[in-house]
JSON list of C-alpha atoms in Angstrom, two decimals:
[
{"chain": "A", "resi": 1, "resn": "ALA", "atom": "CA", "xyz": [-9.04, 3.68, 9.78]},
{"chain": "A", "resi": 2, "resn": "MET", "atom": "CA", "xyz": [-5.85, 3.29, 7.80]},
{"chain": "A", "resi": 3, "resn": "CYS", "atom": "CA", "xyz": [-5.13, 0.16, 5.80]},
{"chain": "A", "resi": 4, "resn": "GLY", "atom": "CA", "xyz": [-3.34, -1.17, 2.76]},
{"chain": "A", "resi": 5, "resn": "ASP", "atom": "CA", "xyz": [-5.08, -1.93, -0.50]},
{"chain": "A", "resi": 6, "resn": "GLY", "atom": "CA", "xyz": [-4.80, -5.70, 0.02]},
{"chain": "A", "resi": 7, "resn": "GLY", "atom": "CA", "xyz": [-6.32, -5.60, 3.49]},
{"chain": "A", "resi": 8, "resn": "PHE", "atom": "CA", "xyz": [-9.10, -3.28, 2.41]},
{"chain": "A", "resi": 9, "resn": "SER", "atom": "CA", "xyz": [-9.90, -5.46, -0.61]},
{"chain": "A", "resi": 10, "resn": "MET", "atom": "CA", "xyz": [-10.42, -8.43, 1.70]},
{"chain": "A", "resi": 11, "resn": "LEU", "atom": "CA", "xyz": [-12.70, -6.50, 4.06]},
{"chain": "A", "resi": 12, "resn": "MET", "atom": "CA", "xyz": [-14.42, -4.08, 1.68]},
{"chain": "A", "resi": 13, "resn": "GLY", "atom": "CA", "xyz": [-17.82, -5.20, 2.94]},
{"chain": "A", "resi": 14, "resn": "ASP", "atom": "CA", "xyz": [-17.13, -3.41, 6.23]},
{"chain": "A", "resi": 15, "resn": "PHE", "atom": "CA", "xyz": [-17.44, -0.09, 4.37]},
{"chain": "A", "resi": 16, "resn": "ILE", "atom": "CA", "xyz": [-20.93, -1.12, 3.25]},
{"chain": "A", "resi": 17, "resn": "THR", "atom": "CA", "xyz": [-21.80, -1.65, 6.92]},
{"chain": "A", "resi": 18, "resn": "ALA", "atom": "CA", "xyz": [-20.58, 1.88, 7.68]},
{"chain": "A", "resi": 19, "resn": "VAL", "atom": "CA", "xyz": [-22.82, 3.20, 4.88]},
{"chain": "A", "resi": 20, "resn": "THR", "atom": "CA", "xyz": [-25.79, 1.11, 6.05]},
{"chain": "A", "resi": 21, "resn": "TYR", "atom": "CA", "xyz": [-25.61, 2.59, 9.54]},
{"chain": "A", "resi": 22, "resn": "ASP", "atom": "CA", "xyz": [-24.43, 6.03, 8.36]},
{"chain": "A", "resi": 23, "resn": "LEU", "atom": "CA", "xyz": [-21.32, 5.82, 10.53]},
{"chain": "A", "resi": 24, "resn": "PRO", "atom": "CA", "xyz": [-18.98, 8.80, 10.14]},
{"chain": "A", "resi": 25, "resn": "ILE", "atom": "CA", "xyz": [-15.99, 6.54, 9.47]},
{"chain": "A", "resi": 26, "resn": "LYS", "atom": "CA", "xyz": [-13.08, 7.87, 7.44]},
{"chain": "A", "resi": 27, "resn": "CYS", "atom": "CA", "xyz": [-11.08, 5.07, 5.82]},
{"chain": "A", "resi": 28, "resn": "VAL", "atom": "CA", "xyz": [-7.71, 5.76, 4.18]},
{"chain": "A", "resi": 29, "resn": "VAL", "atom": "CA", "xyz": [-6.56, 3.07, 1.76]},
{"chain": "A", "resi": 30, "resn": "PHE", "atom": "CA", "xyz": [-2.84, 3.18, 0.92]},
{"chain": "A", "resi": 31, "resn": "ASN", "atom": "CA", "xyz": [-3.04, 2.10, -2.71]},
{"chain": "A", "resi": 32, "resn": "ASN", "atom": "CA", "xyz": [0.29, 0.85, -4.05]},
{"chain": "A", "resi": 33, "resn": "GLY", "atom": "CA", "xyz": [-1.03, -2.03, -6.16]},
{"chain": "A", "resi": 34, "resn": "ILE", "atom": "CA", "xyz": [0.88, -4.70, -4.25]},
{"chain": "A", "resi": 35, "resn": "LEU", "atom": "CA", "xyz": [0.67, -6.72, -1.05]},
{"chain": "A", "resi": 36, "resn": "GLY", "atom": "CA", "xyz": [3.40, -4.58, 0.54]},
{"chain": "A", "resi": 37, "resn": "LEU", "atom": "CA", "xyz": [3.78, -6.39, 3.86]},
{"chain": "A", "resi": 38, "resn": "VAL", "atom": "CA", "xyz": [3.96, -9.76, 2.09]},
{"chain": "A", "resi": 39, "resn": "LYS", "atom": "CA", "xyz": [6.57, -8.28, -0.27]},
{"chain": "A", "resi": 40, "resn": "MET", "atom": "CA", "xyz": [8.64, -7.02, 2.66]},
{"chain": "A", "resi": 41, "resn": "GLU", "atom": "CA", "xyz": [8.41, -10.35, 4.46]},
{"chain": "A", "resi": 42, "resn": "MET", "atom": "CA", "xyz": [9.58, -12.17, 1.33]},
{"chain": "A", "resi": 43, "resn": "GLU", "atom": "CA", "xyz": [12.48, -9.77, 0.88]},
{"chain": "A", "resi": 44, "resn": "ALA", "atom": "CA", "xyz": [13.44, -10.08, 4.56]},
{"chain": "A", "resi": 45, "resn": "THR", "atom": "CA", "xyz": [13.84, -13.82, 4.08]},
{"chain": "A", "resi": 46, "resn": "GLY", "atom": "CA", "xyz": [15.94, -13.36, 0.94]},
{"chain": "A", "resi": 47, "resn": "TYR", "atom": "CA", "xyz": [13.26, -14.42, -1.53]},
{"chain": "A", "resi": 48, "resn": "ALA", "atom": "CA", "xyz": [14.01, -12.62, -4.80]},
{"chain": "A", "resi": 49, "resn": "ALA", "atom": "CA", "xyz": [10.90, -13.59, -6.76]},
{"chain": "A", "resi": 50, "resn": "TRP", "atom": "CA", "xyz": [8.49, -11.60, -4.58]},
{"chain": "A", "resi": 51, "resn": "HIS", "atom": "CA", "xyz": [6.70, -10.15, -7.60]},
{"chain": "A", "resi": 52, "resn": "GLU", "atom": "CA", "xyz": [5.05, -13.51, -8.28]},
{"chain": "A", "resi": 53, "resn": "GLY", "atom": "CA", "xyz": [1.49, -13.55, -7.00]},
{"chain": "A", "resi": 54, "resn": "ILE", "atom": "CA", "xyz": [1.34, -10.35, -4.95]},
{"chain": "A", "resi": 55, "resn": "ASP", "atom": "CA", "xyz": [0.52, -7.73, -7.58]},
{"chain": "A", "resi": 56, "resn": "LEU", "atom": "CA", "xyz": [-2.94, -6.22, -7.23]},
{"chain": "A", "resi": 57, "resn": "HIS", "atom": "CA", "xyz": [-5.12, -4.89, -10.06]},
{"chain": "A", "resi": 58, "resn": "ASN", "atom": "CA", "xyz": [-7.03, -2.36, -7.99]},
{"chain": "A", "resi": 59, "resn": "PRO", "atom": "CA", "xyz": [-10.16, -0.49, -8.93]},
{"chain": "A", "resi": 60, "resn": "SER", "atom": "CA", "xyz": [-10.52, 3.16, -8.03]},
{"chain": "A", "resi": 61, "resn": "PHE", "atom": "CA", "xyz": [-11.33, 2.75, -4.35]},
{"chain": "A", "resi": 62, "resn": "ALA", "atom": "CA", "xyz": [-12.80, 6.27, -4.34]},
{"chain": "A", "resi": 63, "resn": "ALA", "atom": "CA", "xyz": [-15.27, 5.19, -7.04]},
{"chain": "A", "resi": 64, "resn": "CYS", "atom": "CA", "xyz": [-16.03, 2.07, -4.97]},
{"chain": "A", "resi": 65, "resn": "GLY", "atom": "CA", "xyz": [-16.79, 4.23, -1.94]},
{"chain": "A", "resi": 66, "resn": "LYS", "atom": "CA", "xyz": [-19.29, 6.24, -3.98]},
{"chain": "A", "resi": 67, "resn": "ALA", "atom": "CA", "xyz": [-20.77, 3.11, -5.57]},
{"chain": "A", "resi": 68, "resn": "MET", "atom": "CA", "xyz": [-21.37, 1.69, -2.07]},
{"chain": "A", "resi": 69, "resn": "GLY", "atom": "CA", "xyz": [-23.27, 4.84, -1.07]},
{"chain": "A", "resi": 70, "resn": "GLY", "atom": "CA", "xyz": [-20.55, 6.71, 0.81]},
{"chain": "A", "resi": 71, "resn": "GLU", "atom": "CA", "xyz": [-18.19, 9.42, -0.32]},
{"chain": "A", "resi": 72, "resn": "GLY", "atom": "CA", "xyz": [-14.97, 8.67, -2.22]},
{"chain": "A", "resi": 73, "resn": "ILE", "atom": "CA", "xyz": [-11.88, 10.85, -2.54]},
{"chain": "A", "resi": 74, "resn": "ARG", "atom": "CA", "xyz": [-8.84, 9.91, -4.62]},
{"chain": "A", "resi": 75, "resn": "ILE", "atom": "CA", "xyz": [-5.49, 11.48, -3.78]},
{"chain": "A", "resi": 76, "resn": "GLU", "atom": "CA", "xyz": [-2.72, 10.98, -6.34]},
{"chain": "A", "resi": 77, "resn": "ASP", "atom": "CA", "xyz": [-0.51, 14.00, -5.61]},
{"chain": "A", "resi": 78, "resn": "PRO", "atom": "CA", "xyz": [1.13, 14.49, -2.19]},
{"chain": "A", "resi": 79, "resn": "ALA", "atom": "CA", "xyz": [0.27, 18.20, -2.46]},
{"chain": "A", "resi": 80, "resn": "ASP", "atom": "CA", "xyz": [-3.43, 17.23, -2.27]},
{"chain": "A", "resi": 81, "resn": "VAL", "atom": "CA", "xyz": [-3.22, 15.24, 0.98]},
{"chain": "A", "resi": 82, "resn": "GLU", "atom": "CA", "xyz": [-4.14, 18.08, 3.32]},
{"chain": "A", "resi": 83, "resn": "SER", "atom": "CA", "xyz": [-7.13, 19.23, 1.27]},
{"chain": "A", "resi": 84, "resn": "GLY", "atom": "CA", "xyz": [-8.30, 15.65, 0.68]},
{"chain": "A", "resi": 85, "resn": "ILE", "atom": "CA", "xyz": [-8.20, 14.82, 4.39]},
{"chain": "A", "resi": 86, "resn": "ALA", "atom": "CA", "xyz": [-9.97, 18.11, 5.24]},
{"chain": "A", "resi": 87, "resn": "GLU", "atom": "CA", "xyz": [-12.69, 17.30, 2.70]},
{"chain": "A", "resi": 88, "resn": "ALA", "atom": "CA", "xyz": [-13.14, 13.82, 4.20]},
{"chain": "A", "resi": 89, "resn": "LEU", "atom": "CA", "xyz": [-13.35, 15.14, 7.76]},
{"chain": "A", "resi": 90, "resn": "ALA", "atom": "CA", "xyz": [-15.92, 17.77, 6.73]},
{"chain": "A", "resi": 91, "resn": "HIS", "atom": "CA", "xyz": [-18.24, 15.06, 5.35]},
{"chain": "A", "resi": 92, "resn": "ASP", "atom": "CA", "xyz": [-20.83, 13.79, 7.86]},
{"chain": "A", "resi": 93, "resn": "GLY", "atom": "CA", "xyz": [-20.98, 10.19, 6.64]},
{"chain": "A", "resi": 94, "resn": "PRO", "atom": "CA", "xyz": [-18.53, 7.46, 5.71]},
{"chain": "A", "resi": 95, "resn": "VAL", "atom": "CA", "xyz": [-15.66, 8.41, 3.40]},
{"chain": "A", "resi": 96, "resn": "LEU", "atom": "CA", "xyz": [-13.23, 6.21, 1.55]},
{"chain": "A", "resi": 97, "resn": "ILE", "atom": "CA", "xyz": [-9.93, 7.95, 0.75]},
{"chain": "A", "resi": 98, "resn": "ASP", "atom": "CA", "xyz": [-7.99, 6.25, -2.05]},
{"chain": "A", "resi": 99, "resn": "ALA", "atom": "CA", "xyz": [-4.40, 7.42, -1.42]},
{"chain": "A", "resi": 100, "resn": "VAL", "atom": "CA", "xyz": [-2.14, 6.37, -4.28]},
{"chain": "A", "resi": 101, "resn": "VAL", "atom": "CA", "xyz": [1.34, 5.80, -2.84]},
{"chain": "A", "resi": 102, "resn": "GLU", "atom": "CA", "xyz": [4.77, 4.80, -4.15]},
{"chain": "A", "resi": 103, "resn": "ARG", "atom": "CA", "xyz": [4.76, 1.12, -5.11]},
{"chain": "A", "resi": 104, "resn": "MET", "atom": "CA", "xyz": [8.29, 0.46, -3.87]},
{"chain": "A", "resi": 105, "resn": "GLU", "atom": "CA", "xyz": [7.92, 2.24, -0.52]},
{"chain": "A", "resi": 106, "resn": "LEU", "atom": "CA", "xyz": [9.07, -0.16, 2.18]},
{"chain": "A", "resi": 107, "resn": "ALA", "atom": "CA", "xyz": [6.43, -1.30, 4.64]},
{"chain": "A", "resi": 108, "resn": "MET", "atom": "CA", "xyz": [8.49, -1.27, 7.81]},
{"chain": "A", "resi": 109, "resn": "PRO", "atom": "CA", "xyz": [7.83, -3.74, 10.60]},
{"chain": "A", "resi": 110, "resn": "PRO", "atom": "CA", "xyz": [7.78, -2.46, 14.21]},
{"chain": "A", "resi": 111, "resn": "LYS", "atom": "CA", "xyz": [11.25, -3.90, 14.79]},
{"chain": "A", "resi": 112, "resn": "VAL", "atom": "CA", "xyz": [13.95, -4.73, 12.24]},
{"chain": "A", "resi": 113, "resn": "THR", "atom": "CA", "xyz": [16.08, -7.70, 13.29]},
{"chain": "A", "resi": 114, "resn": "THR", "atom": "CA", "xyz": [19.56, -8.66, 12.14]},
{"chain": "A", "resi": 115, "resn": "GLU", "atom": "CA", "xyz": [18.06, -11.71, 10.41]},
{"chain": "A", "resi": 116, "resn": "MET", "atom": "CA", "xyz": [15.68, -9.46, 8.45]},
{"chain": "A", "resi": 117, "resn": "ALA", "atom": "CA", "xyz": [18.56, -7.21, 7.37]},
{"chain": "A", "resi": 118, "resn": "LYS", "atom": "CA", "xyz": [20.61, -10.24, 6.25]},
{"chain": "A", "resi": 119, "resn": "GLY", "atom": "CA", "xyz": [17.64, -11.64, 4.34]},
{"chain": "A", "resi": 120, "resn": "PHE", "atom": "CA", "xyz": [16.94, -8.29, 2.68]},
{"chain": "A", "resi": 121, "resn": "THR", "atom": "CA", "xyz": [20.61, -8.08, 1.61]},
{"chain": "A", "resi": 122, "resn": "LEU", "atom": "CA", "xyz": [20.35, -11.60, 0.18]},
{"chain": "A", "resi": 123, "resn": "TYR", "atom": "CA", "xyz": [17.19, -10.60, -1.72]},
{"chain": "A", "resi": 124, "resn": "MET", "atom": "CA", "xyz": [18.98, -7.61, -3.29]},
{"chain": "A", "resi": 125, "resn": "LEU", "atom": "CA", "xyz": [21.99, -9.75, -4.26]},
{"chain": "A", "resi": 126, "resn": "LYS", "atom": "CA", "xyz": [19.73, -12.38, -5.85]},
{"chain": "A", "resi": 127, "resn": "ALA", "atom": "CA", "xyz": [17.78, -9.71, -7.72]},
{"chain": "A", "resi": 128, "resn": "VAL", "atom": "CA", "xyz": [20.98, -8.23, -9.17]},
{"chain": "A", "resi": 129, "resn": "LEU", "atom": "CA", "xyz": [22.39, -11.65, -10.10]},
{"chain": "A", "resi": 130, "resn": "ASN", "atom": "CA", "xyz": [19.09, -12.57, -11.79]},
{"chain": "A", "resi": 131, "resn": "GLY", "atom": "CA", "xyz": [19.22, -9.50, -14.02]},
{"chain": "A", "resi": 132, "resn": "ARG", "atom": "CA", "xyz": [16.73, -7.46, -12.02]},
{"chain": "A", "resi": 133, "resn": "GLY", "atom": "CA", "xyz": [19.10, -4.80, -10.74]},
{"chain": "A", "resi": 134, "resn": "ASP", "atom": "CA", "xyz": [16.60, -2.21, -11.95]},
{"chain": "A", "resi": 135, "resn": "GLU", "atom": "CA", "xyz": [14.31, -3.31, -9.08]},
{"chain": "A", "resi": 136, "resn": "VAL", "atom": "CA", "xyz": [17.05, -2.57, -6.57]},
{"chain": "A", "resi": 137, "resn": "VAL", "atom": "CA", "xyz": [17.64, 0.85, -8.14]},
{"chain": "A", "resi": 138, "resn": "GLU", "atom": "CA", "xyz": [13.89, 1.58, -8.09]},
{"chain": "A", "resi": 139, "resn": "LEU", "atom": "CA", "xyz": [13.74, 0.50, -4.44]},
{"chain": "A", "resi": 140, "resn": "ALA", "atom": "CA", "xyz": [16.62, 2.82, -3.55]},
{"chain": "A", "resi": 141, "resn": "LYS", "atom": "CA", "xyz": [15.04, 5.74, -5.41]},
{"chain": "A", "resi": 142, "resn": "ALA", "atom": "CA", "xyz": [11.70, 5.24, -3.65]},
{"chain": "A", "resi": 143, "resn": "ASN", "atom": "CA", "xyz": [13.18, 4.99, -0.15]},
{"chain": "A", "resi": 144, "resn": "LEU", "atom": "CA", "xyz": [16.52, 6.77, -0.05]},
{"chain": "A", "resi": 145, "resn": "LEU", "atom": "CA", "xyz": [16.60, 9.42, -2.75]},
{"chain": "A", "resi": 146, "resn": "ARG", "atom": "CA", "xyz": [13.58, 11.54, -1.92]}
]
């Protein structure tokens, strides 16, 4: 299973079920500390104050996986992805992979519409005019300059 940190936080009890029944589930949590899809939806409608109410103060999900009786692996460096996934797949029982990812990475919807693009442009303009141009620069660095 692959999910965001917000979605996993809401359904964390499902991992306990996997542990209870010793199911060999491997769960990857993309941990960016924010409700990324909600952020993207707000930006796509031109809402510039997306940072209000969608920040997450996450625990170490790998430590949570171990505390629940499964295995937990935390990946913070992209160079460790292959070995972390291999370690998870080699484990017989449930594994929770806590993959720390770039906070400003865009969560892309299946289809980008013209309305979304216009709204996103409006969001960036509002952010700059409200003195938060650094957010736009950070967004560009995370998504364009890599």
